[in-house]
Amino acid sequence: MPKSLVTAVALLVIGGLCGLALTQTHQLTRAPIKDNRIRQAQALLSELLGRQAPTDLRWVAGVANACGDWQFVRGAKQGYAGPIEYLALLDSERMSLRVTRHQETPGIADFIDYDKADYLPNLDNSAIDAWAQIDNISGATITHKALRAMAEQARTQRRDAREQANCEAANA
Amino acid sequence: MPNDFSRAVIENNPAWAQLLGLCPLLAVSNTVANATGLALASAFVVIGSNTSISLLRRIIPDIARLPCFVLIIATFTTLTVMTLEAYAFDLYSRIALFVQIIVTNCMILGRAEVFASRQPVGRALRDAMGTAIGFAIALLTLGAVREILGQGTLMADMDMLFGPAAASMQVDVFSTPPLSLALLPPGAFLIAGLLFALVQGLNNRTRVAKDEPDATVTTERS
């Protein structure tokens, strides 16, 4: 048998064994991982809302509770090292925001991690216009540009969702 | 052959003798709980990957051995990440990044290339266990010193790893932490440097003590 064929078969066997181990473990851990992620998301929603968040929220185009008194908006904006994902609570013209996932430089952009710094929690319930004008911190100007863009995006997304759901007619 | 284990733990200790795997070692050793989590994760990966590589050593093509080693190590790392995310989610949230980079830990790749790929399973397993325990000793020692100095406690938050019953393992050593710097990266470098110097000093003293009788004999003969 040619040596290259032996090499190819060996690689296939090794790759197959690794793939099998991964798929089996994925099957075993999928359910508890999903439960953990839901629990974490629910805890974050409740923290933003200041009370137990409803468990039956319906998300349409990244907006939950579009026709209610408050809305959750989730989205992403480009940061320095990739997309920064966020979750915002919009209550009339006020907004609270948490970054849920990012790849910004550790040490420089730690201030957007709500579990490491109080920067974002301290801005809770600020006016959306104030969010859109927050000052830069030296060294993290692109991250701040993303935060300002998130405020604009969340407001636009909420407006679009409310129009789509025809909230005025629904509330009338 | 029987001393593969002890040689891997002491003489070839990945942390203080070879200075390998320092990135996760310094980053995650701020508490005993975090250090224990990383030690268990690293142990699973190094033992699993080295044993597998030793088992598969006759079919791993020499020309592609490094990609194969990395694939096997990455598989074990991913299994660890999935298991942690499923069953120790709080700990996973704190140390996930450093568990994921176990895949690039040169300590594990080094043992695979130098030892496991050339030795039978028994020897590879003993060497992997020695490497894992040596790394764990370094991690836990550093974690304990940093937690006591920086936080004033020992074994806090162990419930993240071993369930609610383990919360009682916490020991309050100081009411006010004597050196908060110990929890920060500069503190990690300083304390690791001092600990490694201490181990090196003890090793040198042991070596001198072993050499002295020989020196006496030589003098008498001459």
Tab-separated table of C-alpha atoms in Angstrom:
chain	number	residue	atom	x	y	z
A	1	MET	CA	0.000	0.000	0.000
A	2	PRO	CA	1.472	3.436	-0.885
A	3	LYS	CA	2.844	5.364	2.091
A	4	SER	CA	0.662	8.398	1.390
A	5	LEU	CA	-2.455	6.218	1.533
A	6	VAL	CA	-1.363	4.750	4.879
A	7	THR	CA	-0.800	8.288	6.191
A	8	ALA	CA	-4.232	9.385	4.960
A	9	VAL	CA	-5.948	6.383	6.575
A	10	ALA	CA	-4.077	6.973	9.851
A	11	LEU	CA	-5.126	10.624	9.867
A	12	LEU	CA	-8.725	9.633	9.145
A	13	VAL	CA	-8.712	7.152	12.027
A	14	ILE	CA	-7.264	9.715	14.470
A	15	GLY	CA	-9.649	12.433	13.265
A	16	GLY	CA	-12.585	10.032	13.486
A	17	LEU	CA	-11.745	8.993	17.039
A	18	CYS	CA	-11.439	12.628	18.129
A	19	GLY	CA	-14.699	13.518	16.374
A	20	LEU	CA	-16.483	10.600	17.999
A	21	ALA	CA	-15.308	11.612	21.485
A	22	LEU	CA	-16.436	15.192	20.876
A	23	THR	CA	-19.880	14.336	19.512
A	24	GLN	CA	-20.581	11.877	22.328
A	25	THR	CA	-19.562	14.411	24.991
A	26	HIS	CA	-21.601	17.085	23.227
A	27	GLN	CA	-24.666	14.837	23.401
A	28	LEU	CA	-24.104	14.284	27.118
A	29	THR	CA	-23.465	17.898	28.081
A	30	ARG	CA	-25.812	19.731	25.688
A	31	ALA	CA	-28.811	19.836	28.013
A	32	PRO	CA	-27.024	21.042	31.193
A	33	ILE	CA	-25.051	23.632	29.178
A	34	LYS	CA	-28.300	24.983	27.701
A	35	ASP	CA	-29.875	25.126	31.180
A	36	ASN	CA	-26.855	26.979	32.585
A	37	ARG	CA	-26.892	29.538	29.770
A	38	ILE	CA	-30.632	30.151	30.204
A	39	ARG	CA	-30.143	30.541	33.974
A	40	GLN	CA	-27.318	33.036	33.420
A	41	ALA	CA	-29.344	35.022	30.865
A	42	GLN	CA	-32.359	35.066	33.170
A	43	ALA	CA	-30.200	36.315	36.057
A	44	LEU	CA	-28.848	39.117	33.879
A	45	LEU	CA	-32.333	40.139	32.704
A	46	SER	CA	-33.549	40.193	36.318
A	47	GLU	CA	-30.524	42.239	37.421
A	48	LEU	CA	-31.193	44.847	34.733
A	49	LEU	CA	-34.903	44.948	35.458
A	50	GLY	CA	-34.433	45.135	39.224
A	51	ARG	CA	-36.959	42.360	39.778
A	52	GLN	CA	-37.594	38.843	38.550
A	53	ALA	CA	-37.746	38.997	34.755
A	54	PRO	CA	-40.610	37.135	33.060
A	55	THR	CA	-39.555	33.716	31.843
A	56	ASP	CA	-41.848	33.738	28.816
A	57	LEU	CA	-40.340	36.721	26.994
A	58	ARG	CA	-40.914	36.634	23.247
A	59	TRP	CA	-38.030	38.004	21.229
A	60	VAL	CA	-38.807	39.542	17.815
A	61	ALA	CA	-35.915	40.992	15.789
A	62	GLY	CA	-33.755	41.241	18.909
A	63	VAL	CA	-36.409	43.023	20.991
A	64	ALA	CA	-38.468	41.555	23.838
A	65	ASN	CA	-41.690	42.993	25.240
A	66	ALA	CA	-41.827	45.441	22.295
A	67	CYS	CA	-45.244	46.821	23.221
A	68	GLY	CA	-44.706	46.931	26.984
A	69	ASP	CA	-43.537	49.720	29.303
A	70	TRP	CA	-39.967	48.555	28.954
A	71	GLN	CA	-38.052	46.591	26.354
A	72	PHE	CA	-35.024	44.354	26.300
A	73	VAL	CA	-32.882	44.826	23.225
A	74	ARG	CA	-29.977	42.616	22.246
A	75	GLY	CA	-27.508	43.305	19.486
A	76	ALA	CA	-23.860	43.698	18.576
A	77	LYS	CA	-21.543	46.506	17.471
A	78	GLN	CA	-18.045	46.314	16.111
A	79	GLY	CA	-15.370	46.992	18.733
A	80	TYR	CA	-11.589	47.107	18.494
A	81	ALA	CA	-11.079	43.340	18.263
A	82	GLY	CA	-14.396	42.086	16.934
A	83	PRO	CA	-18.105	42.350	17.625
A	84	ILE	CA	-19.225	43.396	21.105
A	85	GLU	CA	-22.542	41.758	21.999
A	86	TYR	CA	-24.824	43.576	24.404
A	87	LEU	CA	-28.143	43.443	26.203
A	88	ALA	CA	-29.949	46.694	26.949
A	89	LEU	CA	-32.997	47.564	28.998
A	90	LEU	CA	-34.888	50.536	27.569
A	91	ASP	CA	-37.415	52.117	29.871
A	92	SER	CA	-39.000	55.026	28.022
A	93	GLU	CA	-35.998	57.266	27.225
A	94	ARG	CA	-33.653	55.694	29.787
A	95	MET	CA	-31.302	52.831	29.201
A	96	SER	CA	-29.204	50.303	31.140
A	97	LEU	CA	-26.696	48.215	29.271
A	98	ARG	CA	-24.545	45.121	29.808
A	99	VAL	CA	-21.927	43.679	27.489
A	100	THR	CA	-22.536	39.945	27.227
A	101	ARG	CA	-19.622	38.895	25.008
A	102	HIS	CA	-16.555	40.610	23.550
A	103	GLN	CA	-12.981	40.062	22.435
A	104	GLU	CA	-11.557	43.447	23.428
A	105	THR	CA	-8.049	43.660	24.847
A	106	PRO	CA	-7.902	42.255	28.403
A	107	GLY	CA	-6.723	44.875	30.866
A	108	ILE	CA	-7.590	47.774	28.543
A	109	ALA	CA	-11.286	47.121	28.038
A	110	ASP	CA	-12.025	45.349	31.312
A	111	PHE	CA	-14.292	48.268	32.253
A	112	ILE	CA	-17.058	46.888	29.987
A	113	ASP	CA	-17.165	43.602	31.946
A	114	TYR	CA	-19.983	44.196	34.423
A	115	ASP	CA	-18.647	41.462	36.713
A	116	LYS	CA	-15.193	43.081	36.860
A	117	ALA	CA	-15.957	46.801	36.920
A	118	ASP	CA	-18.793	49.104	37.934
A	119	TYR	CA	-18.465	51.304	34.856
A	120	LEU	CA	-21.645	50.079	33.108
A	121	PRO	CA	-23.739	49.474	36.270
A	122	ASN	CA	-22.942	53.076	37.331
A	123	LEU	CA	-24.561	54.301	34.106
A	124	ASP	CA	-27.791	52.357	34.705
A	125	ASN	CA	-30.970	54.297	33.912
A	126	SER	CA	-29.086	57.080	32.160
A	127	ALA	CA	-30.869	58.937	29.364
A	128	ILE	CA	-30.295	57.332	25.973
A	129	ASP	CA	-28.977	60.683	24.714
A	130	ALA	CA	-26.432	60.679	27.535
A	131	TRP	CA	-25.322	57.171	26.516
A	132	ALA	CA	-24.835	58.411	22.978
A	133	GLN	CA	-22.444	61.086	24.252
A	134	ILE	CA	-20.366	59.254	26.885
A	135	ASP	CA	-16.751	60.373	27.097
A	136	ASN	CA	-13.860	58.300	25.841
A	137	ILE	CA	-11.389	56.682	28.181
A	138	SER	CA	-7.883	57.075	26.795
A	139	GLY	CA	-6.703	53.863	25.134
A	140	ALA	CA	-10.173	52.491	24.555
A	141	THR	CA	-11.678	55.013	22.149
A	142	ILE	CA	-12.945	52.395	19.688
A	143	THR	CA	-14.640	50.472	22.494
A	144	HIS	CA	-16.375	53.698	23.566
A	145	LYS	CA	-17.391	54.430	20.013
A	146	ALA	CA	-19.053	50.998	20.032
A	147	LEU	CA	-20.856	51.788	23.315
A	148	ARG	CA	-22.216	55.034	21.851
A	149	ALA	CA	-23.303	53.188	18.707
A	150	MET	CA	-25.089	50.578	20.857
A	151	ALA	CA	-27.300	53.275	22.353
A	152	GLU	CA	-28.337	54.495	18.914
A	153	GLN	CA	-28.819	50.974	17.626
A	154	ALA	CA	-30.936	49.929	20.615
A	155	ARG	CA	-33.208	52.943	20.182
A	156	THR	CA	-33.615	52.320	16.442
A	157	GLN	CA	-34.168	48.608	16.973
A	158	ARG	CA	-36.875	49.283	19.559
A	159	ARG	CA	-38.640	51.757	17.265
A	160	ASP	CA	-38.569	49.279	14.367
A	161	ALA	CA	-39.844	46.446	16.579
A	162	ARG	CA	-42.687	48.586	17.886
A	163	GLU	CA	-43.675	49.552	14.360
A	164	GLN	CA	-43.466	45.959	13.233
A	165	ALA	CA	-45.655	44.808	16.114
A	166	ASN	CA	-48.040	47.689	15.459
A	167	CYS	CA	-47.974	48.532	19.151
A	168	GLU	CA	-50.071	51.679	18.943
A	169	ALA	CA	-52.974	49.746	17.475
A	170	ALA	CA	-52.440	46.896	19.927
A	171	ASN	CA	-52.410	49.242	22.941
A	172	ALA	CA	-55.406	51.287	21.729
B	1	MET	CA	11.746	3.304	34.824
B	2	PRO	CA	9.829	3.339	38.151
B	3	ASN	CA	11.014	6.851	38.856
B	4	ASP	CA	9.322	8.337	35.754
B	5	PHE	CA	6.665	9.649	38.117
B	6	SER	CA	8.916	11.243	40.738
B	7	ARG	CA	11.242	12.669	38.061
B	8	ALA	CA	8.251	14.365	36.386
B	9	VAL	CA	7.011	15.765	39.717
B	10	ILE	CA	10.302	17.111	41.091
B	11	GLU	CA	13.320	17.199	38.777
B	12	ASN	CA	11.385	17.982	35.570
B	13	ASN	CA	8.575	19.884	37.256
B	14	PRO	CA	6.889	21.849	34.459
B	15	ALA	CA	6.542	24.993	36.573
B	16	TRP	CA	9.683	25.511	38.632
B	17	ALA	CA	12.191	23.407	36.651
B	18	GLN	CA	11.086	23.981	33.056
B	19	LEU	CA	9.106	27.229	33.530
B	20	LEU	CA	6.384	25.936	31.178
B	21	GLY	CA	2.684	26.780	31.294
B	22	LEU	CA	3.365	30.008	33.165
B	23	CYS	CA	0.548	31.983	31.483
B	24	PRO	CA	-2.330	30.034	33.053
B	25	LEU	CA	-0.242	29.349	36.164
B	26	LEU	CA	0.127	33.047	36.952
B	27	ALA	CA	-3.292	34.132	35.687
B	28	VAL	CA	-5.459	31.603	37.496
B	29	SER	CA	-3.554	31.047	40.738
B	30	ASN	CA	-5.188	33.949	42.609
B	31	THR	CA	-7.272	31.584	44.753
B	32	VAL	CA	-7.065	27.915	45.713
B	33	ALA	CA	-10.491	27.261	44.132
B	34	ASN	CA	-9.420	28.635	40.740
B	35	ALA	CA	-6.061	26.856	40.989
B	36	THR	CA	-7.779	23.561	41.817
B	37	GLY	CA	-10.091	23.937	38.828
B	38	LEU	CA	-7.216	24.571	36.438
B	39	ALA	CA	-5.098	21.825	38.022
B	40	LEU	CA	-7.885	19.259	37.522
B	41	ALA	CA	-8.525	20.469	33.961
B	42	SER	CA	-4.811	20.369	33.064
B	43	ALA	CA	-4.432	16.947	34.691
B	44	PHE	CA	-7.304	15.521	32.659
B	45	VAL	CA	-5.870	16.929	29.430
B	46	VAL	CA	-2.251	15.887	30.032
B	47	ILE	CA	-3.129	12.374	31.246
B	48	GLY	CA	-5.758	11.787	28.555
B	49	SER	CA	-3.718	13.166	25.672
B	50	ASN	CA	-0.420	11.540	26.651
B	51	THR	CA	-2.058	8.146	27.144
B	52	SER	CA	-3.895	8.433	23.816
B	53	ILE	CA	-0.765	9.557	21.994
B	54	SER	CA	1.184	6.655	23.457
B	55	LEU	CA	-1.586	4.226	22.443
B	56	LEU	CA	-1.724	5.643	18.923
B	57	ARG	CA	2.031	6.175	18.527
B	58	ARG	CA	2.435	3.379	15.967
B	59	ILE	CA	-0.249	4.754	13.651
B	60	ILE	CA	0.513	8.479	14.037
B	61	PRO	CA	2.405	9.369	10.826
B	62	ASP	CA	5.802	10.845	11.675
B	63	ILE	CA	5.415	13.521	9.006
B	64	ALA	CA	2.175	14.801	10.587
B	65	ARG	CA	2.861	14.024	14.231
B	66	LEU	CA	2.609	17.585	15.543
B	67	PRO	CA	-0.825	18.280	13.972
B	68	CYS	CA	-1.973	14.913	15.345
B	69	PHE	CA	-0.716	15.769	18.845
B	70	VAL	CA	-2.425	19.162	18.700
B	71	LEU	CA	-5.671	17.559	17.467
B	72	ILE	CA	-5.661	15.058	20.338
B	73	ILE	CA	-4.790	17.716	22.934
B	74	ALA	CA	-7.467	20.047	21.495
B	75	THR	CA	-10.014	17.233	21.727
B	76	PHE	CA	-9.279	16.651	25.405
B	77	THR	CA	-9.304	20.399	26.066
B	78	THR	CA	-12.709	20.743	24.392
B	79	LEU	CA	-14.065	17.790	26.386
B	80	THR	CA	-12.866	19.546	29.555
B	81	VAL	CA	-14.443	22.861	28.535
B	82	MET	CA	-17.789	21.187	27.773
B	83	THR	CA	-17.750	19.255	31.048
B	84	LEU	CA	-16.910	22.358	33.089
B	85	GLU	CA	-19.587	24.419	31.337
B	86	ALA	CA	-22.132	21.693	32.022
B	87	TYR	CA	-21.305	20.769	35.617
B	88	ALA	CA	-19.242	23.615	37.166
B	89	PHE	CA	-20.674	26.659	35.422
B	90	ASP	CA	-19.631	29.258	38.028
B	91	LEU	CA	-16.028	28.113	37.898
B	92	TYR	CA	-16.230	27.909	34.106
B	93	SER	CA	-17.316	31.567	33.970
B	94	ARG	CA	-14.195	32.534	35.917
B	95	ILE	CA	-11.482	30.414	34.341
B	96	ALA	CA	-12.889	29.414	30.931
B	97	LEU	CA	-10.380	31.468	28.969
B	98	PHE	CA	-7.448	29.798	30.677
B	99	VAL	CA	-8.911	26.333	30.298
B	100	GLN	CA	-9.322	26.913	26.570
B	101	ILE	CA	-5.669	27.888	26.187
B	102	ILE	CA	-4.525	24.603	27.740
B	103	VAL	CA	-4.459	23.499	24.107
B	104	THR	CA	-1.424	25.717	23.504
B	105	ASN	CA	0.272	24.803	26.771
B	106	CYS	CA	3.805	23.794	25.794
B	107	MET	CA	4.041	21.648	28.935
B	108	ILE	CA	1.514	19.207	27.424
B	109	LEU	CA	2.813	19.333	23.853
B	110	GLY	CA	6.365	18.977	25.199
B	111	ARG	CA	5.577	15.791	27.130
B	112	ALA	CA	3.712	14.400	24.107
B	113	GLU	CA	6.635	15.007	21.755
B	114	VAL	CA	9.501	14.109	24.081
B	115	PHE	CA	7.991	11.216	26.039
B	116	ALA	CA	4.509	9.895	25.256
B	117	SER	CA	5.083	9.451	21.508
B	118	ARG	CA	8.149	7.273	22.174
B	119	GLN	CA	7.196	5.228	25.217
B	120	PRO	CA	4.693	2.472	26.060
B	121	VAL	CA	1.396	3.378	27.711
B	122	GLY	CA	2.470	2.536	31.270
B	123	ARG	CA	5.479	4.833	31.233
B	124	ALA	CA	3.560	7.583	29.395
B	125	LEU	CA	0.801	7.390	31.996
B	126	ARG	CA	3.249	7.609	34.923
B	127	ASP	CA	5.022	10.543	33.315
B	128	ALA	CA	1.709	12.315	32.602
B	129	MET	CA	0.534	11.777	36.179
B	130	GLY	CA	3.828	13.124	37.505
B	131	THR	CA	3.617	16.165	35.219
B	132	ALA	CA	0.005	16.806	36.247
B	133	ILE	CA	0.763	16.492	39.957
B	134	GLY	CA	3.895	18.639	39.661
B	135	PHE	CA	1.909	21.369	37.906
B	136	ALA	CA	-0.892	21.036	40.477
B	137	ILE	CA	1.561	21.406	43.390
B	138	ALA	CA	2.934	24.619	41.862
B	139	LEU	CA	-0.579	25.946	41.126
B	140	LEU	CA	-1.993	25.128	44.564
B	141	THR	CA	1.020	26.465	46.456
B	142	LEU	CA	0.893	29.706	44.523
B	143	GLY	CA	-2.900	29.857	44.881
B	144	ALA	CA	-2.751	29.312	48.651
B	145	VAL	CA	-0.052	31.968	49.244
B	146	ARG	CA	-1.768	34.517	47.001
B	147	GLU	CA	-5.213	33.909	48.507
B	148	ILE	CA	-3.946	34.188	52.089
B	149	LEU	CA	-1.963	37.359	51.404
B	150	GLY	CA	-4.378	39.018	49.000
B	151	GLN	CA	-7.754	37.968	50.350
B	152	GLY	CA	-7.048	36.848	53.906
B	153	THR	CA	-8.785	33.503	53.335
B	154	LEU	CA	-7.881	29.977	52.338
B	155	MET	CA	-10.034	27.713	50.156
B	156	ALA	CA	-12.843	30.235	49.692
B	157	ASP	CA	-15.470	29.488	46.998
B	158	MET	CA	-14.668	25.784	46.899
B	159	ASP	CA	-18.425	25.214	46.527
B	160	MET	CA	-18.061	26.298	42.881
B	161	LEU	CA	-16.140	23.102	42.334
B	162	PHE	CA	-17.411	20.555	44.837
B	163	GLY	CA	-20.975	21.698	45.588
B	164	PRO	CA	-22.616	23.591	48.500
B	165	ALA	CA	-21.137	21.314	51.191
B	166	ALA	CA	-17.630	22.499	50.265
B	167	ALA	CA	-18.456	26.086	51.306
B	168	SER	CA	-17.523	25.108	54.867
B	169	MET	CA	-13.934	24.432	53.772
B	170	GLN	CA	-13.173	28.159	53.873
B	171	VAL	CA	-10.651	29.220	56.528
B	172	ASP	CA	-10.429	32.896	57.486
B	173	VAL	CA	-6.744	33.586	58.133
B	174	PHE	CA	-6.676	37.402	58.310
B	175	SER	CA	-9.574	39.773	58.885
B	176	THR	CA	-7.776	42.364	56.726
B	177	PRO	CA	-5.737	41.087	53.782
B	178	PRO	CA	-2.067	41.955	54.436
B	179	LEU	CA	-1.028	42.325	50.779
B	180	SER	CA	-3.779	42.975	48.224
B	181	LEU	CA	-1.107	43.189	45.525
B	182	ALA	CA	-0.830	39.395	45.746
B	183	LEU	CA	-4.118	39.008	43.845
B	184	LEU	CA	-2.935	41.200	40.968
B	185	PRO	CA	-0.630	40.172	38.082
B	186	PRO	CA	2.497	41.883	39.529
B	187	GLY	CA	1.888	40.018	42.784
B	188	ALA	CA	1.664	36.757	40.836
B	189	PHE	CA	5.086	37.373	39.258
B	190	LEU	CA	6.688	38.397	42.563
B	191	ILE	CA	5.330	35.467	44.575
B	192	ALA	CA	6.002	32.930	41.807
B	193	GLY	CA	9.570	34.238	41.512
B	194	LEU	CA	10.137	33.960	45.265
B	195	LEU	CA	8.624	30.451	45.418
B	196	PHE	CA	10.679	29.240	42.465
B	197	ALA	CA	13.826	30.730	44.041
B	198	LEU	CA	12.998	28.944	47.300
B	199	VAL	CA	12.582	25.595	45.514
B	200	GLN	CA	15.808	26.187	43.571
B	201	GLY	CA	17.633	27.054	46.792
B	202	LEU	CA	16.376	23.859	48.467
B	203	ASN	CA	17.404	21.817	45.415
B	204	ASN	CA	20.902	23.335	45.467
B	205	ARG	CA	21.257	22.630	49.188
B	206	THR	CA	20.167	18.998	48.674
B	207	ARG	CA	22.622	18.646	45.789
B	208	VAL	CA	25.498	20.055	47.879
B	209	ALA	CA	24.607	17.729	50.762
B	210	LYS	CA	24.666	14.750	48.354
B	211	ASP	CA	28.000	15.842	46.852
B	212	GLU	CA	29.811	16.427	50.178
B	213	PRO	CA	30.539	12.760	51.153
B	214	ASP	CA	32.032	12.189	47.698
B	215	ALA	CA	34.252	15.258	48.154
B	216	THR	CA	35.496	13.898	51.508
B	217	VAL	CA	36.306	10.537	49.987
B	218	THR	CA	38.207	12.216	47.164
B	219	THR	CA	40.211	14.314	49.639
B	220	GLU	CA	41.084	11.293	51.755
B	221	ARG	CA	42.206	9.356	48.711
B	222	SER	CA	44.328	12.176	47.457
